[in-house]
Coordinates of C-alpha atoms in Angstrom, one line a residue:
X1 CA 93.1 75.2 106.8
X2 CA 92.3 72.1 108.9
X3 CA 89.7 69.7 107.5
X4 CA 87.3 67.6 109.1
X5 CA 86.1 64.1 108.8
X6 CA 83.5 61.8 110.3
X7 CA 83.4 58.7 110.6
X8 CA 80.0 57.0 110.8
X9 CA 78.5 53.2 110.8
X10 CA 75.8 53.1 108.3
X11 CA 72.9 50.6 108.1
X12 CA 72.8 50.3 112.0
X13 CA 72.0 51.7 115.2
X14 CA 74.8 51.0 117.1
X15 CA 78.4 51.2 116.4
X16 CA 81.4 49.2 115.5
X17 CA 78.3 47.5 113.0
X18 CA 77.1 48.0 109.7
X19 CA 79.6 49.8 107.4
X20 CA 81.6 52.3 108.1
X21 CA 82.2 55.2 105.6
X22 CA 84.3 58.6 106.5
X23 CA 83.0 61.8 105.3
X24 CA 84.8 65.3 104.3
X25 CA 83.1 68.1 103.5
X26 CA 85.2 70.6 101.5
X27 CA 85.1 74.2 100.5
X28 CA 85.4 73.6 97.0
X29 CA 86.6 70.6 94.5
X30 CA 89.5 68.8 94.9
X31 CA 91.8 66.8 92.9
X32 CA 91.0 63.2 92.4
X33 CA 94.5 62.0 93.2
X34 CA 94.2 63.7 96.8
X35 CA 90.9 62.4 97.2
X36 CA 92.1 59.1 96.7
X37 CA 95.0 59.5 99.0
X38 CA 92.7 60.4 102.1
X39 CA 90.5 57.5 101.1
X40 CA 93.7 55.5 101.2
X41 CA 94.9 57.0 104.9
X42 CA 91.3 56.3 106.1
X43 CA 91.4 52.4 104.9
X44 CA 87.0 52.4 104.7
X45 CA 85.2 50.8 102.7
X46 CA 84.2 54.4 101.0
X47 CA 85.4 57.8 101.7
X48 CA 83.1 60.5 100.6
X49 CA 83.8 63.9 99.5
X50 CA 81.1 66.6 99.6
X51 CA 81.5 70.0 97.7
X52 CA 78.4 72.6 98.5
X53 CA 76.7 74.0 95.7
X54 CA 73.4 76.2 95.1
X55 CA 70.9 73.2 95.3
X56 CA 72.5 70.5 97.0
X57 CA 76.0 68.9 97.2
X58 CA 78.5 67.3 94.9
X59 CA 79.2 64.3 95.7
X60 CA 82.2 61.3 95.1
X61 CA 82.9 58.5 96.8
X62 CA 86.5 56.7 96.8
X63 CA 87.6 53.0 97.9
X64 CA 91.5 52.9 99.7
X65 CA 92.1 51.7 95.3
X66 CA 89.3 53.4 93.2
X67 CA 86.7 56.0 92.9
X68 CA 83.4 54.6 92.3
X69 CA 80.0 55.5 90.7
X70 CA 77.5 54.8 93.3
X71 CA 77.5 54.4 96.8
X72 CA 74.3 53.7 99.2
X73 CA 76.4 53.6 102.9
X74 CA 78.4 56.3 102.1
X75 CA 75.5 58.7 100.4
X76 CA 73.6 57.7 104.0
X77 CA 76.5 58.7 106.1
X78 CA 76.7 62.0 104.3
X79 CA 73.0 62.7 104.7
X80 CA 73.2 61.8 107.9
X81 CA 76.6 63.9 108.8
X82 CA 74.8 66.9 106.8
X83 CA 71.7 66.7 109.5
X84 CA 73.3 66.1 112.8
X85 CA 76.2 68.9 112.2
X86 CA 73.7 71.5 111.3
X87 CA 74.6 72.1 107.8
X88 CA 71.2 70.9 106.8
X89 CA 67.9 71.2 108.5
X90 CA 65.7 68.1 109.9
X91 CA 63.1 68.9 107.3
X92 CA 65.3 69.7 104.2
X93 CA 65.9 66.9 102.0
X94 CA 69.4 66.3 101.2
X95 CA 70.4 66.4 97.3
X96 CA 73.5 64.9 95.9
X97 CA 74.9 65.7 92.7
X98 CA 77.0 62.2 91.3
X99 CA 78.5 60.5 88.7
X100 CA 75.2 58.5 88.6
X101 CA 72.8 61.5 88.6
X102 CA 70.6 63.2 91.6
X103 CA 70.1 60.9 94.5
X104 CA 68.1 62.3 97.4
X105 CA 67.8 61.9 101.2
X106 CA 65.0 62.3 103.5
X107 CA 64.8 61.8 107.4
X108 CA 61.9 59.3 108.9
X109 CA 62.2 59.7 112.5
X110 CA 65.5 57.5 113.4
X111 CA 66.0 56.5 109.8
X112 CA 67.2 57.8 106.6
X113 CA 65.8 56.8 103.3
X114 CA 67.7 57.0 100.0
X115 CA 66.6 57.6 96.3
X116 CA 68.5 55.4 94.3
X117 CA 67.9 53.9 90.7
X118 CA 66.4 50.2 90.4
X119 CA 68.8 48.2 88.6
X120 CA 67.1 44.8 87.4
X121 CA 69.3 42.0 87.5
X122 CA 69.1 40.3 83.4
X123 CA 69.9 36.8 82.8
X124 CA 73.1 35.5 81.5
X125 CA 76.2 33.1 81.8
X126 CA 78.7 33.3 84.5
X127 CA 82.3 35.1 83.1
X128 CA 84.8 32.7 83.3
X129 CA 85.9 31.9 86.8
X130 CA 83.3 33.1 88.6
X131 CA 81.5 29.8 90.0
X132 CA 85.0 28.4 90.9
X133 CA 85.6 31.9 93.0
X134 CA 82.4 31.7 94.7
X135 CA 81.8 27.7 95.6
X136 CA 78.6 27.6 94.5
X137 CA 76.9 27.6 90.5
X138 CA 75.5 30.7 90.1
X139 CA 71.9 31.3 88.9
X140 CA 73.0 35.3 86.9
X141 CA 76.0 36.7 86.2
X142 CA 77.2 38.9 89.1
X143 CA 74.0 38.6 91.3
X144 CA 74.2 35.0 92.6
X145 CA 70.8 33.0 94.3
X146 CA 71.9 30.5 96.8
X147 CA 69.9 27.4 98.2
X148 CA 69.5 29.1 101.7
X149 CA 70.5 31.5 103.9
X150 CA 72.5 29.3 105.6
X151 CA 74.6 28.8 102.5
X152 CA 75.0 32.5 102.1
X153 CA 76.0 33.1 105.6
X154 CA 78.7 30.2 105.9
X155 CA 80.3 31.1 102.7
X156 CA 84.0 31.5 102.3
X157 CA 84.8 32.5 98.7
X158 CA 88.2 32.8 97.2
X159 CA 88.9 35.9 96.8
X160 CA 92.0 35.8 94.6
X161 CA 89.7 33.9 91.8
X162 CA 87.0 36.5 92.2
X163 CA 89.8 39.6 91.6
X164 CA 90.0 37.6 88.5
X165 CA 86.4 37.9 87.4
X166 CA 85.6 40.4 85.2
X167 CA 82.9 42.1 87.1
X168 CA 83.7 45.5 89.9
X169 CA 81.8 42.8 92.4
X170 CA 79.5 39.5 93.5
X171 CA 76.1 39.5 95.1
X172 CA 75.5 36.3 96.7
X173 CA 71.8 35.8 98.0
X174 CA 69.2 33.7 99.4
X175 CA 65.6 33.9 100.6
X176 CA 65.3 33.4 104.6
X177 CA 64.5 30.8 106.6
X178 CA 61.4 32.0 108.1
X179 CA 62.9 32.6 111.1
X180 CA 63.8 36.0 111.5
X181 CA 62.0 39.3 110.1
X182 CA 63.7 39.6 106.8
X183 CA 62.9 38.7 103.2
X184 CA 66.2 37.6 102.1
X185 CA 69.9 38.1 103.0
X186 CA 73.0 38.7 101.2
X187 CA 76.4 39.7 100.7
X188 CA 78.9 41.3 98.3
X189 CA 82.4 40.9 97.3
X190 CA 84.5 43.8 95.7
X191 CA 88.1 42.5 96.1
X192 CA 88.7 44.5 92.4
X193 CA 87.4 47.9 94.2
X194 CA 89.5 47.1 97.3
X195 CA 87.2 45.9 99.7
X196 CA 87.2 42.3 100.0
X197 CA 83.9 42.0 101.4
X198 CA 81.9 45.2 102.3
X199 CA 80.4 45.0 105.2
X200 CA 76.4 46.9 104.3
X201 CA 76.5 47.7 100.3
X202 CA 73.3 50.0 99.7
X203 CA 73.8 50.0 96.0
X204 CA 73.8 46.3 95.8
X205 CA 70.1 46.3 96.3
X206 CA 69.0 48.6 93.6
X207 CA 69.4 45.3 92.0
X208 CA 68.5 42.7 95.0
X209 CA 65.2 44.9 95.6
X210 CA 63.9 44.6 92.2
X211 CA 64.7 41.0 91.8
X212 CA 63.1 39.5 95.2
X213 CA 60.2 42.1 94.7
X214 CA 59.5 40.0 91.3
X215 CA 60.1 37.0 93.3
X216 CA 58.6 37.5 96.6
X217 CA 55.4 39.7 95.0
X218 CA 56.2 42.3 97.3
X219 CA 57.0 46.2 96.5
X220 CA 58.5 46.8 100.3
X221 CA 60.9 44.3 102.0
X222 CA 63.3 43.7 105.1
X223 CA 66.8 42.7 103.8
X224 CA 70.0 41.7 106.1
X225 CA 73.7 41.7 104.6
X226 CA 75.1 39.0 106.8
X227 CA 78.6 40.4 106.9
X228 CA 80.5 40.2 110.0
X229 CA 79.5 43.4 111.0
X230 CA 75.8 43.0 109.6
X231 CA 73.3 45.7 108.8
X232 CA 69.8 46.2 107.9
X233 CA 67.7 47.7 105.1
X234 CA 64.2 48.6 104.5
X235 CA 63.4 48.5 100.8
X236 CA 60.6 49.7 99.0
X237 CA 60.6 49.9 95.3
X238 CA 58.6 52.8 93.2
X239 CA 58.5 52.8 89.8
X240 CA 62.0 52.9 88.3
X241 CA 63.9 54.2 91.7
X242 CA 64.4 51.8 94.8
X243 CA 63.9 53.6 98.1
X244 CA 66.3 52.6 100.6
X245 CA 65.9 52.7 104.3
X246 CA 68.7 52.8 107.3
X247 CA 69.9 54.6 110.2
X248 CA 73.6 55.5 110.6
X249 CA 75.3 56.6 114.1
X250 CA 78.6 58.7 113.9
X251 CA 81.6 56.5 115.8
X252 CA 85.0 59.2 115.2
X253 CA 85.3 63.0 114.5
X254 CA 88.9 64.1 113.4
X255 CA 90.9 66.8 111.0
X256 CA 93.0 66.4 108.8
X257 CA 96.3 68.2 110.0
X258 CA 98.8 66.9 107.0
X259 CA 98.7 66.8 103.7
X260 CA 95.2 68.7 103.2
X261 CA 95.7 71.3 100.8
X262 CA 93.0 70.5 98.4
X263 CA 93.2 72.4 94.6

């Protein structure tokens, strides 16, 4: 039995930007070890396995080294993959079952917006290493405020000395300039998870959203992750649960002809 997956560019609307996550949607569970092996083969960021159940879908998402807990760009390309190949109509919400509870999905005309839990960033000291790895002396542990977003976008961290750093990742952000449309900008390094620096990270700002809402005294915002490949979010925070906003365009379409024989 051939399997397919798609690959689609999250937090855009064009390809070849935002983040690119592959998605398989399988007939029934599969071995983590296999799982990890097609994440491998498919060298994303995230590779995201869907498994159909009565009220919604099972969902897990793997790096090319680990499975994670929580993914925003991949949970947005499945949503979106669910809609445009019929398996889900335009008006049905899309429900995902993970390792970090029920997140939702709900189309607004060309965008998608997730239902993700707010994690507030909490004071404390750096672990060792980490200002060295970065460049810069942070302001919290693991979620990093820089001068400007000029800083932010020019930095060039070592990423051997953050691999060290006790901590799956780094958030580095700023506030804009005043020059564009956004609130602030960011980006995130995940050399531990296999992903140097990933490109659009959706669950980064369950933590950015609630920490420039505090700062900015504003409950929706427009936030930029200045990869490389950039991509944009539209935040709005609600109680305990961070809504985020993007739109996702499908790039590849493909099957897996070896080594698919999922348990």
């Amino acid at each position: 039995m051939s399997l397919r997956i798609t690959q689609v560019d999250a937090f855009t609307n064009r390809p070849f930007a935002g983040n690119p996550a592959g998605v398989c949607i399988l007939p029934k569970a599969a071995e983590p070890a296999w799982m990890l092996n097609v994440a491998r083969e498919m060298n994303l960021a995230e590779t995201a396995f869907l498994v159909p159940q009565r009220d919604g879908y099972d969902l897990r998402w793997f790096t090319p080294a680990v499975e994670v807990d929580l993914c925003g760009h991949a949970t947005l390309a499945s949503a979106h993959v669910l809609w445009e190949d019929g398996h889900l109509k335009p008006d049905v919400q899309a429900r995902f079952h993970t390792k970090s509870g029920l997140l939702t999905a709900e189309r607004r005309d060309s965008w998608i917006e997730l239902d993700f839990p707010a994690t507030p960033a909490a004071a404390a000291p750096p672990p060792p290493g980490l200002n060295d790895a970065i460049g810069a002396t942070p302001q919290f542990d693991y979620l990093i405020e820089l001068e400007s977003e000029e800083v932010v976008r020019r930095l060039d961290p070592d990423m051997g000395a953050i691999a060290r750093v006790d901590a799956r990742g780094v958030i580095v952000t700023s506030r804009t300039n005043g020059k564009n449309r956004y609130d602030f900008v960011s980006r995130f390094f995940a050399p531990q998870a296999g992903v140097p620096e990933d490109p659009v990270t959706g669950s980064a700002h369950c933590a950015l959203a609630p920490y420039w809402s505090a700062k900015l005294a504003k409950k929706e915002l427009v936030a930029y992750q200045a990869s490389p490949r950039g991509g944009e979010l539209r935040l709005r925070l609600v109680g305990d649960r961070v809504k985020i906003g993007g739109q996702a365009v499908t790039v590849l379409r493909g099957e897996l002809t070896a080594g698919n024989m999922a348990s």
